[in-house]
XYZ file of C-alpha atoms in Angstrom:
327
model
C -53.760 -96.095 27.452
C -53.038 -96.789 24.712
C -56.008 -96.207 22.419
C -54.694 -97.895 19.249
C -53.996 -101.569 19.793
C -54.643 -105.036 18.371
C -55.884 -108.234 19.998
C -53.108 -110.405 18.550
C -49.825 -108.609 17.651
C -48.557 -111.729 15.873
C -50.888 -110.871 12.977
C -48.732 -107.789 12.313
C -45.478 -107.447 10.366
C -42.477 -108.228 12.587
C -39.340 -106.138 12.780
C -35.901 -106.817 14.233
C -32.450 -105.343 13.681
C -29.938 -107.492 11.783
C -27.696 -109.544 14.058
C -24.610 -107.630 12.908
C -26.131 -104.180 13.538
C -24.241 -102.209 16.191
C -26.486 -101.436 19.153
C -26.464 -97.796 20.179
C -24.986 -97.156 23.624
C -26.759 -94.888 26.098
C -25.161 -91.454 26.500
C -27.384 -90.034 29.240
C -30.624 -90.573 31.138
C -32.410 -87.475 32.445
C -35.587 -87.008 34.497
C -38.210 -84.558 33.248
C -39.209 -81.782 35.654
C -42.924 -81.143 36.122
C -44.699 -77.875 35.424
C -47.862 -76.338 34.020
C -48.665 -75.094 30.533
C -51.363 -73.124 28.760
C -54.243 -72.402 31.128
C -52.776 -74.696 33.761
C -52.642 -78.312 32.558
C -49.803 -80.401 34.040
C -46.804 -81.336 31.883
C -43.440 -83.060 32.137
C -40.633 -81.326 30.211
C -39.108 -84.369 28.548
C -36.005 -82.698 27.094
C -35.118 -80.342 29.957
C -31.377 -80.381 30.668
C -30.397 -82.223 27.472
C -27.780 -80.617 25.244
C -29.383 -79.448 21.991
C -26.682 -81.147 19.916
C -28.186 -84.468 21.057
C -31.786 -83.317 20.361
C -31.388 -81.688 16.926
C -33.777 -81.547 15.002
C -36.141 -81.794 17.995
C -36.598 -78.712 20.137
C -38.807 -79.700 23.048
C -41.402 -82.273 24.084
C -44.040 -82.110 26.806
C -45.911 -85.076 28.231
C -49.375 -83.625 28.903
C -50.924 -85.417 31.859
C -51.697 -88.215 32.494
C -54.465 -86.599 34.542
C -58.023 -87.638 35.386
C -59.941 -84.355 35.451
C -62.962 -83.735 37.638
C -65.929 -81.930 36.016
C -65.000 -78.338 35.206
C -61.239 -78.934 35.429
C -60.090 -79.682 31.822
C -57.856 -76.925 30.435
C -56.191 -75.961 27.176
C -54.200 -73.052 25.748
C -55.306 -69.534 24.750
C -54.679 -68.226 21.241
C -50.939 -67.864 20.657
C -48.483 -67.586 17.731
C -45.849 -69.890 16.230
C -43.202 -69.474 13.530
C -40.284 -71.499 12.204
C -41.045 -75.095 13.233
C -43.660 -77.870 13.420
C -45.813 -78.911 16.386
C -46.867 -82.539 16.708
C -49.688 -83.194 19.179
C -50.234 -86.916 19.847
C -53.269 -87.618 22.011
C -53.304 -90.985 23.771
C -56.414 -90.506 25.925
C -59.050 -87.787 25.884
C -60.131 -85.169 23.355
C -58.533 -81.918 22.152
C -59.876 -79.364 19.665
C -57.421 -77.373 17.541
C -58.045 -74.310 15.379
C -55.600 -71.999 13.650
C -55.766 -68.674 11.844
C -54.826 -70.358 8.569
C -58.067 -72.348 8.463
C -56.610 -75.609 9.760
C -57.895 -77.557 12.687
C -60.050 -80.365 13.928
C -60.698 -82.664 16.852
C -58.303 -85.395 17.922
C -58.938 -88.175 20.389
C -57.614 -91.545 21.555
C -54.571 -92.131 19.340
C -54.992 -89.289 16.834
C -52.252 -86.806 15.907
C -52.343 -83.158 14.825
C -49.299 -82.156 12.799
C -49.079 -78.416 12.316
C -46.340 -76.810 10.237
C -46.238 -73.241 11.498
C -43.724 -72.157 8.841
C -44.000 -68.415 8.224
C -46.382 -68.085 11.137
C -49.931 -68.370 12.383
C -52.047 -68.197 15.524
C -53.645 -71.279 17.027
C -55.581 -72.538 20.010
C -55.901 -75.982 21.620
C -58.700 -76.681 24.066
C -60.849 -79.511 25.420
C -64.365 -79.607 23.972
C -67.169 -78.185 26.093
C -68.552 -81.675 26.748
C -65.251 -82.807 28.281
C -65.033 -79.646 30.375
C -68.481 -80.409 31.759
C -67.915 -84.111 32.392
C -64.194 -84.284 33.200
C -62.255 -87.404 32.282
C -58.862 -88.821 31.394
C -56.408 -86.670 29.435
C -52.954 -87.794 28.276
C -50.776 -86.880 25.331
C -47.541 -85.477 23.956
C -46.583 -82.309 22.162
C -43.324 -82.417 20.208
C -41.653 -79.463 18.493
C -39.646 -80.292 15.348
C -37.313 -77.666 13.917
C -37.361 -76.606 10.267
C -34.212 -75.864 8.274
C -33.626 -72.241 7.292
C -34.897 -72.844 3.757
C -38.318 -73.971 5.083
C -38.854 -71.634 8.022
C -40.930 -69.166 6.013
C -42.914 -71.727 4.027
C -46.699 -71.583 3.962
C -48.349 -73.126 7.047
C -49.743 -76.647 6.700
C -51.970 -78.871 8.818
C -52.139 -82.689 8.879
C -54.890 -84.629 10.607
C -53.625 -88.166 11.345
C -56.201 -90.603 12.716
C -55.093 -93.347 15.085
C -56.273 -95.990 12.655
C -53.824 -94.692 10.037
C -50.641 -95.388 11.995
C -48.471 -98.295 10.863
C -48.677 -101.145 13.401
C -45.736 -103.542 13.781
C -44.520 -106.047 16.351
C -41.377 -107.758 17.595
C -40.483 -111.307 16.479
C -42.190 -112.878 19.523
C -45.191 -110.534 19.551
C -44.239 -109.081 22.925
C -44.285 -105.485 21.705
C -46.649 -103.294 19.704
C -44.966 -100.555 17.652
C -47.039 -97.640 16.334
C -45.149 -95.789 13.595
C -46.602 -92.281 13.556
C -44.042 -90.728 11.217
C -40.985 -91.817 9.320
C -39.807 -95.279 8.365
C -39.035 -98.406 10.390
C -37.557 -101.330 8.464
C -39.380 -100.273 5.290
C -42.738 -99.625 6.997
C -43.792 -95.974 6.758
C -45.960 -93.987 9.123
C -48.576 -91.512 7.838
C -46.941 -88.270 9.045
C -45.375 -86.172 6.258
C -42.302 -84.350 7.549
C -40.075 -81.627 6.109
C -37.243 -82.621 8.427
C -36.616 -86.395 8.139
C -37.639 -88.009 11.440
C -39.025 -91.229 12.905
C -41.613 -91.196 15.710
C -42.810 -94.450 17.319
C -45.020 -95.197 20.320
C -44.083 -98.667 21.598
C -45.857 -100.822 24.165
C -43.799 -103.672 25.662
C -45.368 -106.371 27.775
C -43.612 -107.261 31.053
C -40.306 -108.973 30.274
C -40.460 -108.154 26.545
C -37.562 -106.796 24.487
C -37.225 -104.961 21.182
C -34.078 -104.543 19.125
C -35.043 -102.541 16.075
C -33.049 -101.128 13.164
C -32.285 -97.406 13.378
C -30.938 -95.103 10.695
C -27.297 -94.335 11.408
C -27.647 -90.737 10.160
C -30.422 -90.101 12.732
C -30.013 -89.353 16.402
C -31.857 -91.586 18.894
C -34.046 -90.722 21.888
C -36.426 -92.696 24.092
C -38.954 -91.192 26.512
C -40.851 -93.340 29.037
C -44.555 -92.513 29.195
C -45.340 -95.172 31.801
C -43.751 -98.193 33.436
C -40.177 -99.306 34.004
C -37.515 -100.928 31.892
C -34.002 -100.580 30.517
C -32.363 -99.239 27.367
C -29.259 -100.216 25.422
C -27.329 -103.459 25.552
C -25.953 -102.261 28.894
C -29.529 -102.282 30.240
C -29.499 -98.783 31.668
C -32.584 -98.536 33.952
C -35.335 -96.065 32.983
C -38.759 -95.270 34.378
C -41.743 -92.982 33.754
C -40.712 -89.406 33.009
C -37.153 -90.214 31.945
C -35.453 -89.606 28.593
C -32.556 -91.699 27.285
C -30.163 -90.258 24.706
C -28.451 -92.868 22.531
C -25.041 -92.722 20.891
C -24.128 -93.951 17.412
C -25.120 -97.278 15.919
C -27.619 -99.111 13.747
C -30.019 -100.577 16.343
C -32.034 -99.438 19.371
C -32.623 -101.868 22.246
C -35.363 -101.534 24.885
C -36.300 -103.960 27.662
C -39.439 -104.014 29.825
C -39.093 -105.007 33.486
C -40.794 -108.246 34.502
C -42.845 -106.318 37.090
C -44.421 -103.047 35.991
C -45.041 -101.392 39.333
C -46.580 -97.959 38.943
C -47.940 -98.574 35.438
C -51.693 -98.895 35.499
C -51.570 -100.465 32.031
C -49.218 -103.189 33.256
C -46.874 -102.472 30.313
C -43.889 -100.313 29.467
C -45.018 -97.389 27.290
C -42.179 -95.604 25.519
C -41.784 -93.106 22.677
C -38.813 -93.581 20.324
C -37.606 -90.583 18.318
C -34.924 -90.070 15.731
C -34.147 -87.390 13.187
C -31.493 -86.125 10.843
C -29.734 -83.231 12.593
C -30.150 -79.886 10.836
C -26.892 -78.494 12.262
C -27.807 -74.844 11.789
C -27.694 -72.010 14.316
C -30.896 -71.865 16.364
C -32.451 -68.805 17.994
C -35.398 -69.839 20.175
C -37.598 -67.690 22.356
C -41.140 -68.554 23.413
C -43.212 -69.623 20.406
C -40.648 -68.672 17.752
C -37.710 -70.787 16.531
C -35.493 -69.073 13.991
C -31.822 -69.003 12.983
C -30.782 -65.545 14.178
C -31.707 -63.022 16.845
C -32.700 -60.558 14.117
C -35.186 -63.113 12.743
C -36.609 -63.553 16.244
C -37.087 -59.806 16.576
C -38.804 -59.748 13.187
C -41.129 -62.560 14.291
C -42.165 -60.601 17.399
C -42.724 -57.481 15.309
C -44.801 -59.380 12.753
C -46.904 -60.902 15.535
C -47.475 -57.545 17.224
C -48.534 -55.991 13.903
C -50.979 -58.791 13.140
C -49.034 -60.295 10.237
C -49.265 -63.838 11.650
C -53.026 -63.884 11.240
C -56.063 -62.889 13.231
C -58.316 -64.760 15.613
C -61.619 -65.723 13.953
C -64.234 -63.197 15.100
C -66.677 -65.917 16.140
C -64.576 -66.572 19.233
C -64.554 -62.972 20.373
C -61.083 -63.549 21.814
C -57.819 -61.665 21.550
C -54.531 -63.471 20.897
C -52.348 -64.018 23.927
C -48.844 -62.669 24.329
C -45.979 -64.652 22.765
C -45.396 -67.116 25.595
C -45.379 -70.444 23.710
C -47.488 -73.541 24.312
């Protein structure tokens, strides 16, 4: 980790917040509990215990792995439904195959992203390819759920295939950090992801002792999740380590520091995901794989799924859709 990098970051555009920008303070730091998802792959629940008013428009995020599978161990998810939001699967190491009942899908690996807008609903499956199941190997990624406003919840499903080489690469003034802009805008540099809900998603790598202070839209919230390593966030230098999420308060800049010694990080760097979005501020009704605005809409989603209105599994697989349990 990570798959997308450059030999000399100083060849990249450099970004820094203006000196007069107000740095966002840190509201909370939480530690993600561990669990299992799908057919049994390990995850960390990055947003567990965080008040939704600080997450909006994000719903949940799982760190999948990092795990080095033995032959025969790689796992995925069975067929399952979604409605009312977008799933963003960012694969740092390994390979995942996606297919949905709307005809979307593909294979992502080593820095690629699948961006699926479930909208009015579909069925999908995510699984390691047969070759990886046979050989085993490293698997590490993220899945983020992004809410849709009421006006877009029943839109037609859409699928985006974002290759690692398409992400916008930036650096800090001294070249000590590599910033991968997957979606949204950072200081005028846009990532490739097309979003219905305005968000910014960045995977940053900071060398030991490095710092970033980047501009951040004041109408967005601010979150940071540590994939690996140790460091600090905010001007107050609140300590964070792997598996922890920091929630920022108001302001126009985000500050992150990497510890001089990166004990426990096999990359030797601090790996952190920075997220921000414009809050939707609508009622949310969430159960399993459905995210709607009212309980009645949730009940309708379950009924539509049970009656096959969210699509059917392609016959070539000879598989039945799973129950509505979520990813």
